[in-house]
PDB file of N, CA, C and O in Angstrom:
ATOM      1  N   UNK A   1      87.328 100.599  90.016  1.00 54.00           N
ATOM      2  CA  UNK A   1      85.904 100.890  90.065  1.00 54.00           C
ATOM      3  C   UNK A   1      85.159  99.557  89.971  1.00 54.00           C
ATOM      4  O   UNK A   1      85.435  98.746  89.087  1.00 54.00           O
ATOM      5  N   UNK A   2      84.206  99.361  90.872  1.00 56.00           N
ATOM      6  CA  UNK A   2      83.438  98.116  90.881  1.00 56.00           C
ATOM      7  C   UNK A   2      82.237  98.213  89.960  1.00 56.00           C
ATOM      8  O   UNK A   2      81.606  99.255  89.856  1.00 56.00           O
ATOM      9  N   UNK A   3      81.915  97.105  89.345  1.00 62.00           N
ATOM     10  CA  UNK A   3      80.724  97.044  88.499  1.00 62.00           C
ATOM     11  C   UNK A   3      79.491  96.937  89.390  1.00 62.00           C
ATOM     12  O   UNK A   3      79.583  96.662  90.592  1.00 62.00           O
ATOM     13  N   UNK A   4      78.340  97.159  88.793  1.00 61.00           N
ATOM     14  CA  UNK A   4      77.086  97.047  89.549  1.00 61.00           C
ATOM     15  C   UNK A   4      76.937  95.640  90.115  1.00 61.00           C
ATOM     16  O   UNK A   4      76.524  95.455  91.248  1.00 61.00           O
ATOM     17  N   UNK A   5      77.281  94.645  89.327  1.00 57.00           N
ATOM     18  CA  UNK A   5      77.180  93.260  89.785  1.00 57.00           C
ATOM     19  C   UNK A   5      78.093  93.004  90.985  1.00 57.00           C
ATOM     20  O   UNK A   5      77.700  92.352  91.947  1.00 57.00           O
ATOM     21  N   UNK A   6      79.316  93.537  90.956  1.00 54.00           N
ATOM     22  CA  UNK A   6      80.233  93.359  92.086  1.00 54.00           C
ATOM     23  C   UNK A   6      79.681  94.026  93.341  1.00 54.00           C
ATOM     24  O   UNK A   6      79.787  93.475  94.432  1.00 54.00           O
ATOM     25  N   UNK A   7      79.096  95.237  93.190  1.00 54.00           N
ATOM     26  CA  UNK A   7      78.507  95.921  94.348  1.00 54.00           C
ATOM     27  C   UNK A   7      77.346  95.114  94.901  1.00 54.00           C
ATOM     28  O   UNK A   7      77.187  94.982  96.108  1.00 54.00           O
ATOM     29  N   UNK A   8      76.498  94.557  94.024  1.00 53.00           N
ATOM     30  CA  UNK A   8      75.363  93.753  94.486  1.00 53.00           C
ATOM     31  C   UNK A   8      75.854  92.513  95.215  1.00 53.00           C
ATOM     32  O   UNK A   8      75.289  92.111  96.214  1.00 53.00           O
ATOM     33  N   UNK A   9      76.941  91.907  94.725  1.00 49.00           N
ATOM     34  CA  UNK A   9      77.491  90.725  95.386  1.00 49.00           C
ATOM     35  C   UNK A   9      78.008  91.086  96.771  1.00 49.00           C
ATOM     36  O   UNK A   9      77.826  90.335  97.715  1.00 49.00           O
ATOM     37  N   UNK A  10      78.648  92.260  96.907  1.00 60.00           N
ATOM     38  CA  UNK A  10      79.137  92.695  98.227  1.00 60.00           C
ATOM     39  C   UNK A  10      77.974  92.868  99.195  1.00 60.00           C
ATOM     40  O   UNK A  10      78.063  92.478 100.348  1.00 60.00           O
ATOM     41  N   UNK A  11      76.885  93.453  98.724  1.00 54.00           N
ATOM     42  CA  UNK A  11      75.705  93.635  99.569  1.00 54.00           C
ATOM     43  C   UNK A  11      75.155  92.278  99.974  1.00 54.00           C
ATOM     44  O   UNK A  11      74.842  92.035 101.134  1.00 54.00           O
ATOM     45  N   UNK A  12      75.064  91.338  99.036  1.00 58.00           N
ATOM     46  CA  UNK A  12      74.577  89.993  99.357  1.00 58.00           C
ATOM     47  C   UNK A  12      75.497  89.307 100.355  1.00 58.00           C
ATOM     48  O   UNK A  12      75.044  88.617 101.252  1.00 58.00           O
ATOM     49  N   UNK A  13      76.810  89.488 100.182  1.00 59.00           N
ATOM     50  CA  UNK A  13      77.766  88.882 101.116  1.00 59.00           C
ATOM     51  C   UNK A  13      77.515  89.377 102.531  1.00 59.00           C
ATOM     52  O   UNK A  13      77.547  88.607 103.479  1.00 59.00           O
ATOM     53  N   UNK A  14      77.259  90.681 102.682  1.00 56.00           N
ATOM     54  CA  UNK A  14      76.975  91.231 104.011  1.00 56.00           C
ATOM     55  C   UNK A  14      75.686  90.655 104.574  1.00 56.00           C
ATOM     56  O   UNK A  14      75.602  90.335 105.748  1.00 56.00           O
ATOM     57  N   UNK A  15      74.683  90.545 103.724  1.00 57.00           N
ATOM     58  CA  UNK A  15      73.412  89.977 104.185  1.00 57.00           C
ATOM     59  C   UNK A  15      73.586  88.517 104.551  1.00 57.00           C
ATOM     60  O   UNK A  15      73.076  88.051 105.556  1.00 57.00           O
ATOM     61  N   UNK A  16      74.356  87.782 103.732  1.00 55.00           N
ATOM     62  CA  UNK A  16      74.618  86.380 104.042  1.00 55.00           C
ATOM     63  C   UNK A  16      75.401  86.233 105.339  1.00 55.00           C
ATOM     64  O   UNK A  16      75.281  85.248 106.047  1.00 55.00           O
ATOM     65  N   UNK A  17      76.223  87.228 105.661  1.00 63.00           N
ATOM     66  CA  UNK A  17      77.010  87.184 106.897  1.00 63.00           C
ATOM     67  C   UNK A  17      76.141  87.425 108.123  1.00 63.00           C
ATOM     68  O   UNK A  17      76.600  87.275 109.243  1.00 63.00           O
ATOM     69  N   UNK A  18      74.888  87.829 107.923  1.00 69.00           N
ATOM     70  CA  UNK A  18      73.971  88.016 109.033  1.00 69.00           C
ATOM     71  C   UNK A  18      73.998  89.395 109.659  1.00 69.00           C
ATOM     72  O   UNK A  18      73.533  89.569 110.775  1.00 69.00           O
ATOM     73  N   UNK A  19      74.544  90.393 108.943  1.00 69.00           N
ATOM     74  CA  UNK A  19      74.597  91.747 109.500  1.00 69.00           C
ATOM     75  C   UNK A  19      73.229  92.231 109.938  1.00 69.00           C
ATOM     76  O   UNK A  19      73.072  92.789 111.007  1.00 69.00           O
ATOM     77  N   UNK A  20      72.248  92.040 109.099  1.00 70.00           N
ATOM     78  CA  UNK A  20      70.909  92.559 109.389  1.00 70.00           C
ATOM     79  C   UNK A  20      70.385  91.981 110.709  1.00 70.00           C
ATOM     80  O   UNK A  20      69.927  92.711 111.579  1.00 70.00           O
ATOM     81  N   UNK A  21      70.489  90.666 110.875  1.00 75.00           N
ATOM     82  CA  UNK A  21      70.002  90.019 112.092  1.00 75.00           C
ATOM     83  C   UNK A  21      70.864  90.379 113.297  1.00 75.00           C
ATOM     84  O   UNK A  21      70.367  90.620 114.389  1.00 75.00           O
ATOM     85  N   UNK A  22      72.163  90.429 113.078  1.00 75.00           N
ATOM     86  CA  UNK A  22      73.082  90.742 114.171  1.00 75.00           C
ATOM     87  C   UNK A  22      72.800  92.121 114.753  1.00 75.00           C
ATOM     88  O   UNK A  22      72.670  92.277 115.965  1.00 75.00           O
ATOM     89  N   UNK A  23      72.672  93.117 113.896  1.00 73.00           N
ATOM     90  CA  UNK A  23      72.477  94.479 114.384  1.00 73.00           C
ATOM     91  C   UNK A  23      71.046  94.740 114.823  1.00 73.00           C
ATOM     92  O   UNK A  23      70.789  95.733 115.500  1.00 73.00           O
ATOM     93  N   UNK A  24      70.113  93.870 114.488  1.00 75.00           N
ATOM     94  CA  UNK A  24      68.726  94.036 114.948  1.00 75.00           C
ATOM     95  C   UNK A  24      68.553  93.498 116.371  1.00 75.00           C
ATOM     96  O   UNK A  24      67.637  93.895 117.074  1.00 75.00           O
ATOM     97  N   UNK A  25      69.453  92.631 116.802  1.00 78.00           N
ATOM     98  CA  UNK A  25      69.357  92.063 118.149  1.00 78.00           C
ATOM     99  C   UNK A  25      69.933  93.039 119.171  1.00 78.00           C
ATOM    100  O   UNK A  25      70.648  93.974 118.831  1.00 78.00           O
ATOM    101  N   UNK A  26      69.603  92.799 120.442  1.00 81.00           N
ATOM    102  CA  UNK A  26      70.118  93.663 121.510  1.00 81.00           C
ATOM    103  C   UNK A  26      71.541  93.259 121.861  1.00 81.00           C
ATOM    104  O   UNK A  26      71.966  92.137 121.574  1.00 81.00           O
ATOM    105  N   UNK A  27      72.254  94.162 122.481  1.00 79.00           N
ATOM    106  CA  UNK A  27      73.594  93.849 122.947  1.00 79.00           C
ATOM    107  C   UNK A  27      74.650  94.698 122.269  1.00 79.00           C
ATOM    108  O   UNK A  27      74.369  95.498 121.387  1.00 79.00           O
ATOM    109  N   UNK A  28      75.879  94.523 122.695  1.00 77.00           N
ATOM    110  CA  UNK A  28      77.013  95.287 122.209  1.00 77.00           C
ATOM    111  C   UNK A  28      77.520  94.711 120.894  1.00 77.00           C
ATOM    112  O   UNK A  28      77.738  93.507 120.779  1.00 77.00           O
ATOM    113  N   UNK A  29      77.711  95.583 119.916  1.00 77.00           N
ATOM    114  CA  UNK A  29      78.304  95.200 118.642  1.00 77.00           C
ATOM    115  C   UNK A  29      79.478  96.121 118.391  1.00 77.00           C
ATOM    116  O   UNK A  29      79.370  97.329 118.546  1.00 77.00           O
ATOM    117  N   UNK A  30      80.612  95.565 118.016  1.00 76.00           N
ATOM    118  CA  UNK A  30      81.800  96.356 117.736  1.00 76.00           C
ATOM    119  C   UNK A  30      82.232  96.071 116.305  1.00 76.00           C
ATOM    120  O   UNK A  30      82.412  94.920 115.921  1.00 76.00           O
ATOM    121  N   UNK A  31      82.389  97.143 115.536  1.00 74.00           N
ATOM    122  CA  UNK A  31      82.842  97.012 114.148  1.00 74.00           C
ATOM    123  C   UNK A  31      84.133  97.797 114.002  1.00 74.00           C
ATOM    124  O   UNK A  31      84.166  99.004 114.246  1.00 74.00           O
ATOM    125  N   UNK A  32      85.212  97.107 113.627  1.00 74.00           N
ATOM    126  CA  UNK A  32      86.500  97.782 113.502  1.00 74.00           C
ATOM    127  C   UNK A  32      86.502  98.748 112.321  1.00 74.00           C
ATOM    128  O   UNK A  32      87.086  99.810 112.397  1.00 74.00           O
ATOM    129  N   UNK A  33      85.842  98.405 111.234  1.00 73.00           N
ATOM    130  CA  UNK A  33      85.801  99.250 110.045  1.00 73.00           C
ATOM    131  C   UNK A  33      84.357  99.481 109.627  1.00 73.00           C
ATOM    132  O   UNK A  33      83.918  98.997 108.593  1.00 73.00           O
ATOM    133  N   UNK A  34      83.568 100.226 110.423  1.00 72.00           N
ATOM    134  CA  UNK A  34      82.149 100.394 110.101  1.00 72.00           C
ATOM    135  C   UNK A  34      81.889 101.092 108.770  1.00 72.00           C
ATOM    136  O   UNK A  34      80.856 100.875 108.152  1.00 72.00           O
ATOM    137  N   UNK A  35      82.845 101.897 108.295  1.00 75.00           N
ATOM    138  CA  UNK A  35      82.650 102.572 107.014  1.00 75.00           C
ATOM    139  C   UNK A  35      82.567 101.578 105.857  1.00 75.00           C
ATOM    140  O   UNK A  35      81.969 101.866 104.830  1.00 75.00           O
ATOM    141  N   UNK A  36      83.115 100.385 106.034  1.00 74.00           N
ATOM    142  CA  UNK A  36      83.049  99.359 104.987  1.00 74.00           C
ATOM    143  C   UNK A  36      81.614  98.847 104.794  1.00 74.00           C
ATOM    144  O   UNK A  36      81.287  98.308 103.753  1.00 74.00           O
ATOM    145  N   UNK A  37      80.779  98.983 105.817  1.00 72.00           N
ATOM    146  CA  UNK A  37      79.392  98.518 105.743  1.00 72.00           C
ATOM    147  C   UNK A  37      78.406  99.684 105.805  1.00 72.00           C
ATOM    148  O   UNK A  37      77.238  99.495 106.114  1.00 72.00           O
ATOM    149  N   UNK A  38      78.884 100.890 105.520  1.00 73.00           N
ATOM    150  CA  UNK A  38      78.025 102.079 105.582  1.00 73.00           C
ATOM    151  C   UNK A  38      76.762 101.874 104.751  1.00 73.00           C
ATOM    152  O   UNK A  38      76.810 101.365 103.644  1.00 73.00           O
ATOM    153  N   UNK A  39      75.641 102.257 105.335  1.00 73.00           N
ATOM    154  CA  UNK A  39      74.365 102.095 104.664  1.00 73.00           C
ATOM    155  C   UNK A  39      73.736 100.735 104.877  1.00 73.00           C
ATOM    156  O   UNK A  39      72.589 100.515 104.505  1.00 73.00           O
ATOM    157  N   UNK A  40      74.483  99.815 105.484  1.00 70.00           N
ATOM    158  CA  UNK A  40      73.958  98.459 105.709  1.00 70.00           C
ATOM    159  C   UNK A  40      73.823  98.121 107.179  1.00 70.00           C
ATOM    160  O   UNK A  40      73.325  97.063 107.530  1.00 70.00           O
ATOM    161  N   UNK A  41      74.313  99.004 108.025  1.00 74.00           N
ATOM    162  CA  UNK A  41      74.178  98.828 109.473  1.00 74.00           C
ATOM    163  C   UNK A  41      73.605 100.125 110.031  1.00 74.00           C
ATOM    164  O   UNK A  41      73.781 101.194 109.449  1.00 74.00           O
ATOM    165  N   UNK A  42      72.910 100.054 111.151  1.00 78.00           N
ATOM    166  CA  UNK A  42      72.322 101.274 111.723  1.00 78.00           C
ATOM    167  C   UNK A  42      73.398 102.227 112.251  1.00 78.00           C
ATOM    168  O   UNK A  42      74.549 101.840 112.451  1.00 78.00           O
ATOM    169  N   UNK A  43      72.992 103.458 112.497  1.00 82.00           N
ATOM    170  CA  UNK A  43      73.892 104.443 113.097  1.00 82.00           C
ATOM    171  C   UNK A  43      74.349 103.946 114.454  1.00 82.00           C
ATOM    172  O   UNK A  43      73.551 103.451 115.246  1.00 82.00           O
ATOM    173  N   UNK A  44      75.629 104.083 114.710  1.00 84.00           N
ATOM    174  CA  UNK A  44      76.173 103.651 115.994  1.00 84.00           C
ATOM    175  C   UNK A  44      75.643 104.542 117.110  1.00 84.00           C
ATOM    176  O   UNK A  44      75.540 105.757 116.941  1.00 84.00           O
ATOM    177  N   UNK A  45      75.289 103.950 118.236  1.00 88.00           N
ATOM    178  CA  UNK A  45      74.897 104.732 119.406  1.00 88.00           C
ATOM    179  C   UNK A  45      76.117 105.400 120.021  1.00 88.00           C
ATOM    180  O   UNK A  45      76.045 106.524 120.502  1.00 88.00           O
ATOM    181  N   UNK A  46      77.238 104.707 119.998  1.00 88.00           N
ATOM    182  CA  UNK A  46      78.468 105.235 120.557  1.00 88.00           C
ATOM    183  C   UNK A  46      79.611 104.856 119.625  1.00 88.00           C
ATOM    184  O   UNK A  46      79.842 103.679 119.355  1.00 88.00           O
ATOM    185  N   UNK A  47      80.311 105.852 119.108  1.00 87.00           N
ATOM    186  CA  UNK A  47      81.462 105.612 118.234  1.00 87.00           C
ATOM    187  C   UNK A  47      82.733 105.871 119.032  1.00 87.00           C
ATOM    188  O   UNK A  47      82.866 106.901 119.687  1.00 87.00           O
ATOM    189  N   UNK A  48      83.630 104.910 118.991  1.00 88.00           N
ATOM    190  CA  UNK A  48      84.909 105.026 119.687  1.00 88.00           C
ATOM    191  C   UNK A  48      85.994 105.123 118.628  1.00 88.00           C
ATOM    192  O   UNK A  48      86.151 104.217 117.816  1.00 88.00           O
ATOM    193  N   UNK A  49      86.702 106.222 118.638  1.00 88.00           N
ATOM    194  CA  UNK A  49      87.771 106.431 117.661  1.00 88.00           C
ATOM    195  C   UNK A  49      89.105 106.462 118.404  1.00 88.00           C
ATOM    196  O   UNK A  49      89.293 107.259 119.324  1.00 88.00           O
ATOM    197  N   UNK A  50      90.017 105.596 117.988  1.00 89.00           N
ATOM    198  CA  UNK A  50      91.337 105.507 118.608  1.00 89.00           C
ATOM    199  C   UNK A  50      92.368 105.896 117.562  1.00 89.00           C
ATOM    200  O   UNK A  50      92.407 105.325 116.476  1.00 89.00           O
ATOM    201  N   UNK A  51      93.187 106.887 117.910  1.00 91.00           N
ATOM    202  CA  UNK A  51      94.195 107.382 116.978  1.00 91.00           C
ATOM    203  C   UNK A  51      95.576 107.207 117.593  1.00 91.00           C
ATOM    204  O   UNK A  51      95.821 107.637 118.724  1.00 91.00           O
ATOM    205  N   UNK A  52      96.467 106.575 116.847  1.00 91.00           N
ATOM    206  CA  UNK A  52      97.853 106.422 117.304  1.00 91.00           C
ATOM    207  C   UNK A  52      98.562 107.759 117.152  1.00 91.00           C
ATOM    208  O   UNK A  52      98.437 108.427 116.135  1.00 91.00           O
ATOM    209  N   UNK A  53      99.286 108.136 118.176  1.00 91.00           N
ATOM    210  CA  UNK A  53     100.051 109.381 118.145  1.00 91.00           C
ATOM    211  C   UNK A  53     101.477 109.060 117.690  1.00 91.00           C
ATOM    212  O   UNK A  53     101.796 107.916 117.381  1.00 91.00           O
ATOM    213  N   UNK A  54     102.337 110.056 117.647  1.00 87.00           N
ATOM    214  CA  UNK A  54     103.699 109.838 117.153  1.00 87.00           C
ATOM    215  C   UNK A  54     104.553 109.015 118.115  1.00 87.00           C
ATOM    216  O   UNK A  54     105.507 108.392 117.703  1.00 87.00           O
ATOM    217  N   UNK A  55     104.197 109.012 119.390  1.00 87.00           N
ATOM    218  CA  UNK A  55     104.927 108.178 120.346  1.00 87.00           C
ATOM    219  C   UNK A  55     104.098 106.917 120.611  1.00 87.00           C
ATOM    220  O   UNK A  55     103.356 106.477 119.757  1.00 87.00           O
ATOM    221  N   UNK A  56     104.202 106.344 121.774  1.00 88.00           N
ATOM    222  CA  UNK A  56     103.468 105.114 122.096  1.00 88.00           C
ATOM    223  C   UNK A  56     102.097 105.381 122.703  1.00 88.00           C
ATOM    224  O   UNK A  56     101.496 104.478 123.280  1.00 88.00           O
ATOM    225  N   UNK A  57     101.587 106.596 122.604  1.00 93.00           N
ATOM    226  CA  UNK A  57     100.292 106.923 123.194  1.00 93.00           C
ATOM    227  C   UNK A  57      99.187 106.878 122.152  1.00 93.00           C
ATOM    228  O   UNK A  57      99.432 106.838 120.946  1.00 93.00           O
ATOM    229  N   UNK A  58      97.972 106.882 122.650  1.00 93.00           N
ATOM    230  CA  UNK A  58      96.787 106.884 121.791  1.00 93.00           C
ATOM    231  C   UNK A  58      95.848 107.983 122.269  1.00 93.00           C
ATOM    232  O   UNK A  58      95.781 108.286 123.456  1.00 93.00           O
ATOM    233  N   UNK A  59      95.108 108.559 121.344  1.00 94.00           N
ATOM    234  CA  UNK A  59      94.041 109.494 121.673  1.00 94.00           C
ATOM    235  C   UNK A  59      92.733 108.764 121.424  1.00 94.00           C
ATOM    236  O   UNK A  59      92.549 108.148 120.365  1.00 94.00           O
ATOM    237  N   UNK A  60      91.832 108.812 122.401  1.00 91.00           N
ATOM    238  CA  UNK A  60      90.549 108.140 122.289  1.00 91.00           C
ATOM    239  C   UNK A  60      89.450 109.194 122.291  1.00 91.00           C
ATOM    240  O   UNK A  60      89.431 110.077 123.149  1.00 91.00           O
ATOM    241  N   UNK A  61      88.546 109.086 121.334  1.00 92.00           N
ATOM    242  CA  UNK A  61      87.420 110.021 121.242  1.00 92.00           C
ATOM    243  C   UNK A  61      86.129 109.216 121.235  1.00 92.00           C
ATOM    244  O   UNK A  61      86.006 108.230 120.508  1.00 92.00           O
ATOM    245  N   UNK A  62      85.171 109.629 122.046  1.00 91.00           N
ATOM    246  CA  UNK A  62      83.855 108.991 122.099  1.00 91.00           C
ATOM    247  C   UNK A  62      82.834 109.968 121.531  1.00 91.00           C
ATOM    248  O   UNK A  62      82.747 111.111 121.977  1.00 91.00           O
ATOM    249  N   UNK A  63      82.081 109.528 120.543  1.00 92.00           N
ATOM    250  CA  UNK A  63      80.999 110.324 119.962  1.00 92.00           C
ATOM    251  C   UNK A  63      79.691 109.580 120.176  1.00 92.00           C
ATOM    252  O   UNK A  63      79.620 108.373 119.963  1.00 92.00           O
ATOM    253  N   UNK A  64      78.653 110.317 120.587  1.00 93.00           N
ATOM    254  CA  UNK A  64      77.345 109.722 120.870  1.00 93.00           C
ATOM    255  C   UNK A  64      76.273 110.440 120.045  1.00 93.00           C
ATOM    256  O   UNK A  64      75.680 111.400 120.515  1.00 93.00           O
ATOM    257  N   UNK A  65      76.013 109.978 118.816  1.00 92.00           N
ATOM    258  CA  UNK A  65      75.066 110.674 117.946  1.00 92.00           C
ATOM    259  C   UNK A  65      73.588 110.371 118.198  1.00 92.00           C
ATOM    260  O   UNK A  65      72.730 111.020 117.623  1.00 92.00           O
ATOM    261  N   UNK A  66      73.284 109.400 119.057  1.00 93.00           N
ATOM    262  CA  UNK A  66      71.889 109.043 119.314  1.00 93.00           C
ATOM    263  C   UNK A  66      71.547 109.282 120.777  1.00 93.00           C
ATOM    264  O   UNK A  66      72.433 109.410 121.634  1.00 93.00           O
ATOM    265  N   UNK A  67      70.251 109.305 121.083  1.00 95.00           N
ATOM    266  CA  UNK A  67      69.808 109.452 122.480  1.00 95.00           C
ATOM    267  C   UNK A  67      70.346 108.307 123.341  1.00 95.00           C
ATOM    268  O   UNK A  67      70.809 108.527 124.463  1.00 95.00           O
ATOM    269  N   UNK A  68      70.288 107.093 122.816  1.00 91.00           N
ATOM    270  CA  UNK A  68      70.791 105.937 123.564  1.00 91.00           C
ATOM    271  C   UNK A  68      72.286 106.084 123.823  1.00 91.00           C
ATOM    272  O   UNK A  68      72.775 105.785 124.917  1.00 91.00           O
ATOM    273  N   UNK A  69      73.021 106.548 122.839  1.00 91.00           N
ATOM    274  CA  UNK A  69      74.456 106.750 122.999  1.00 91.00           C
ATOM    275  C   UNK A  69      74.776 107.833 124.012  1.00 91.00           C
ATOM    276  O   UNK A  69      75.686 107.689 124.828  1.00 91.00           O
ATOM    277  N   UNK A  70      74.021 108.928 123.977  1.00 94.00           N
ATOM    278  CA  UNK A  70      74.240 110.008 124.944  1.00 94.00           C
ATOM    279  C   UNK A  70      73.949 109.525 126.369  1.00 94.00           C
ATOM    280  O   UNK A  70      74.679 109.850 127.301  1.00 94.00           O
ATOM    281  N   UNK A  71      72.908 108.723 126.527  1.00 93.00           N
ATOM    282  CA  UNK A  71      72.596 108.163 127.859  1.00 93.00           C
ATOM    283  C   UNK A  71      73.728 107.270 128.341  1.00 93.00           C
ATOM    284  O   UNK A  71      74.125 107.325 129.504  1.00 93.00           O
ATOM    285  N   UNK A  72      74.250 106.453 127.444  1.00 89.00           N
ATOM    286  CA  UNK A  72      75.358 105.570 127.797  1.00 89.00           C
ATOM    287  C   UNK A  72      76.600 106.375 128.166  1.00 89.00           C
ATOM    288  O   UNK A  72      77.250 106.102 129.176  1.00 89.00           O
ATOM    289  N   UNK A  73      76.898 107.400 127.384  1.00 90.00           N
ATOM    290  CA  UNK A  73      78.067 108.230 127.657  1.00 90.00           C
ATOM    291  C   UNK A  73      77.930 108.956 128.997  1.00 90.00           C
ATOM    292  O   UNK A  73      78.881 109.025 129.776  1.00 90.00           O
ATOM    293  N   UNK A  74      76.736 109.455 129.296  1.00 91.00           N
ATOM    294  CA  UNK A  74      76.500 110.093 130.595  1.00 91.00           C
ATOM    295  C   UNK A  74      76.706 109.103 131.740  1.00 91.00           C
ATOM    296  O   UNK A  74      77.291 109.439 132.766  1.00 91.00           O
ATOM    297  N   UNK A  75      76.220 107.884 131.565  1.00 89.00           N
ATOM    298  CA  UNK A  75      76.373 106.865 132.600  1.00 89.00           C
ATOM    299  C   UNK A  75      77.854 106.511 132.786  1.00 89.00           C
ATOM    300  O   UNK A  75      78.316 106.316 133.913  1.00 89.00           O
ATOM    301  N   UNK A  76      78.603 106.455 131.699  1.00 85.00           N
ATOM    302  CA  UNK A  76      80.036 106.133 131.781  1.00 85.00           C
ATOM    303  C   UNK A  76      80.815 107.237 132.490  1.00 85.00           C
ATOM    304  O   UNK A  76      81.721 106.957 133.278  1.00 85.00           O
ATOM    305  N   UNK A  77      80.453 108.484 132.226  1.00 85.00           N
ATOM    306  CA  UNK A  77      81.191 109.592 132.836  1.00 85.00           C
ATOM    307  C   UNK A  77      80.736 109.881 134.258  1.00 85.00           C
ATOM    308  O   UNK A  77      81.454 110.542 135.002  1.00 85.00           O
ATOM    309  N   UNK A  78      79.568 109.411 134.646  1.00 85.00           N
ATOM    310  CA  UNK A  78      79.055 109.642 136.002  1.00 85.00           C
ATOM    311  C   UNK A  78      79.792 108.800 137.031  1.00 85.00           C
ATOM    312  O   UNK A  78      79.808 109.129 138.210  1.00 85.00           O
ATOM    313  N   UNK A  79      80.406 107.718 136.602  1.00 76.00           N
ATOM    314  CA  UNK A  79      81.125 106.855 137.525  1.00 76.00           C
ATOM    315  C   UNK A  79      80.187 105.854 138.182  1.00 76.00           C
ATOM    316  O   UNK A  79      78.982 105.815 137.914  1.00 76.00           O
ATOM    317  N   UNK A  80      80.735 105.036 139.075  1.00 74.00           N
ATOM    318  CA  UNK A  80      79.922 104.000 139.743  1.00 74.00           C
ATOM    319  C   UNK A  80      78.869 104.596 140.662  1.00 74.00           C
ATOM    320  O   UNK A  80      79.058 105.664 141.233  1.00 74.00           O
ATOM    321  N   UNK A  81      77.762 103.880 140.766  1.00 69.00           N
ATOM    322  CA  UNK A  81      76.695 104.302 141.671  1.00 69.00           C
ATOM    323  C   UNK A  81      76.748 103.445 142.933  1.00 69.00           C
ATOM    324  O   UNK A  81      77.159 102.303 142.901  1.00 69.00           O
ATOM    325  N   UNK A  82      76.325 104.027 144.004  1.00 59.00           N
ATOM    326  CA  UNK A  82      76.370 103.306 145.294  1.00 59.00           C
ATOM    327  C   UNK A  82      75.103 102.549 145.527  1.00 59.00           C
ATOM    328  O   UNK A  82      74.084 102.761 145.009  1.00 59.00           O
TER     329      UNK A  82
END
């Protein structure tokens, strides 16, 4: 169990790392473990979940909880435009 001071230091470490500025700018951001920064980064527009199966295959799931994410997912599934 972390003390209040340790939790505050973790929050400061994230702020010092530039999370706030990074996620406020435009462009693609990928976080391998977004749950580690929960509450300190905005909701993902598109969440990509990759699960290893029992053999050498992977299952990939795309979740789009925001309007921007849904638009992106629609564009990805629509295929190339002429």
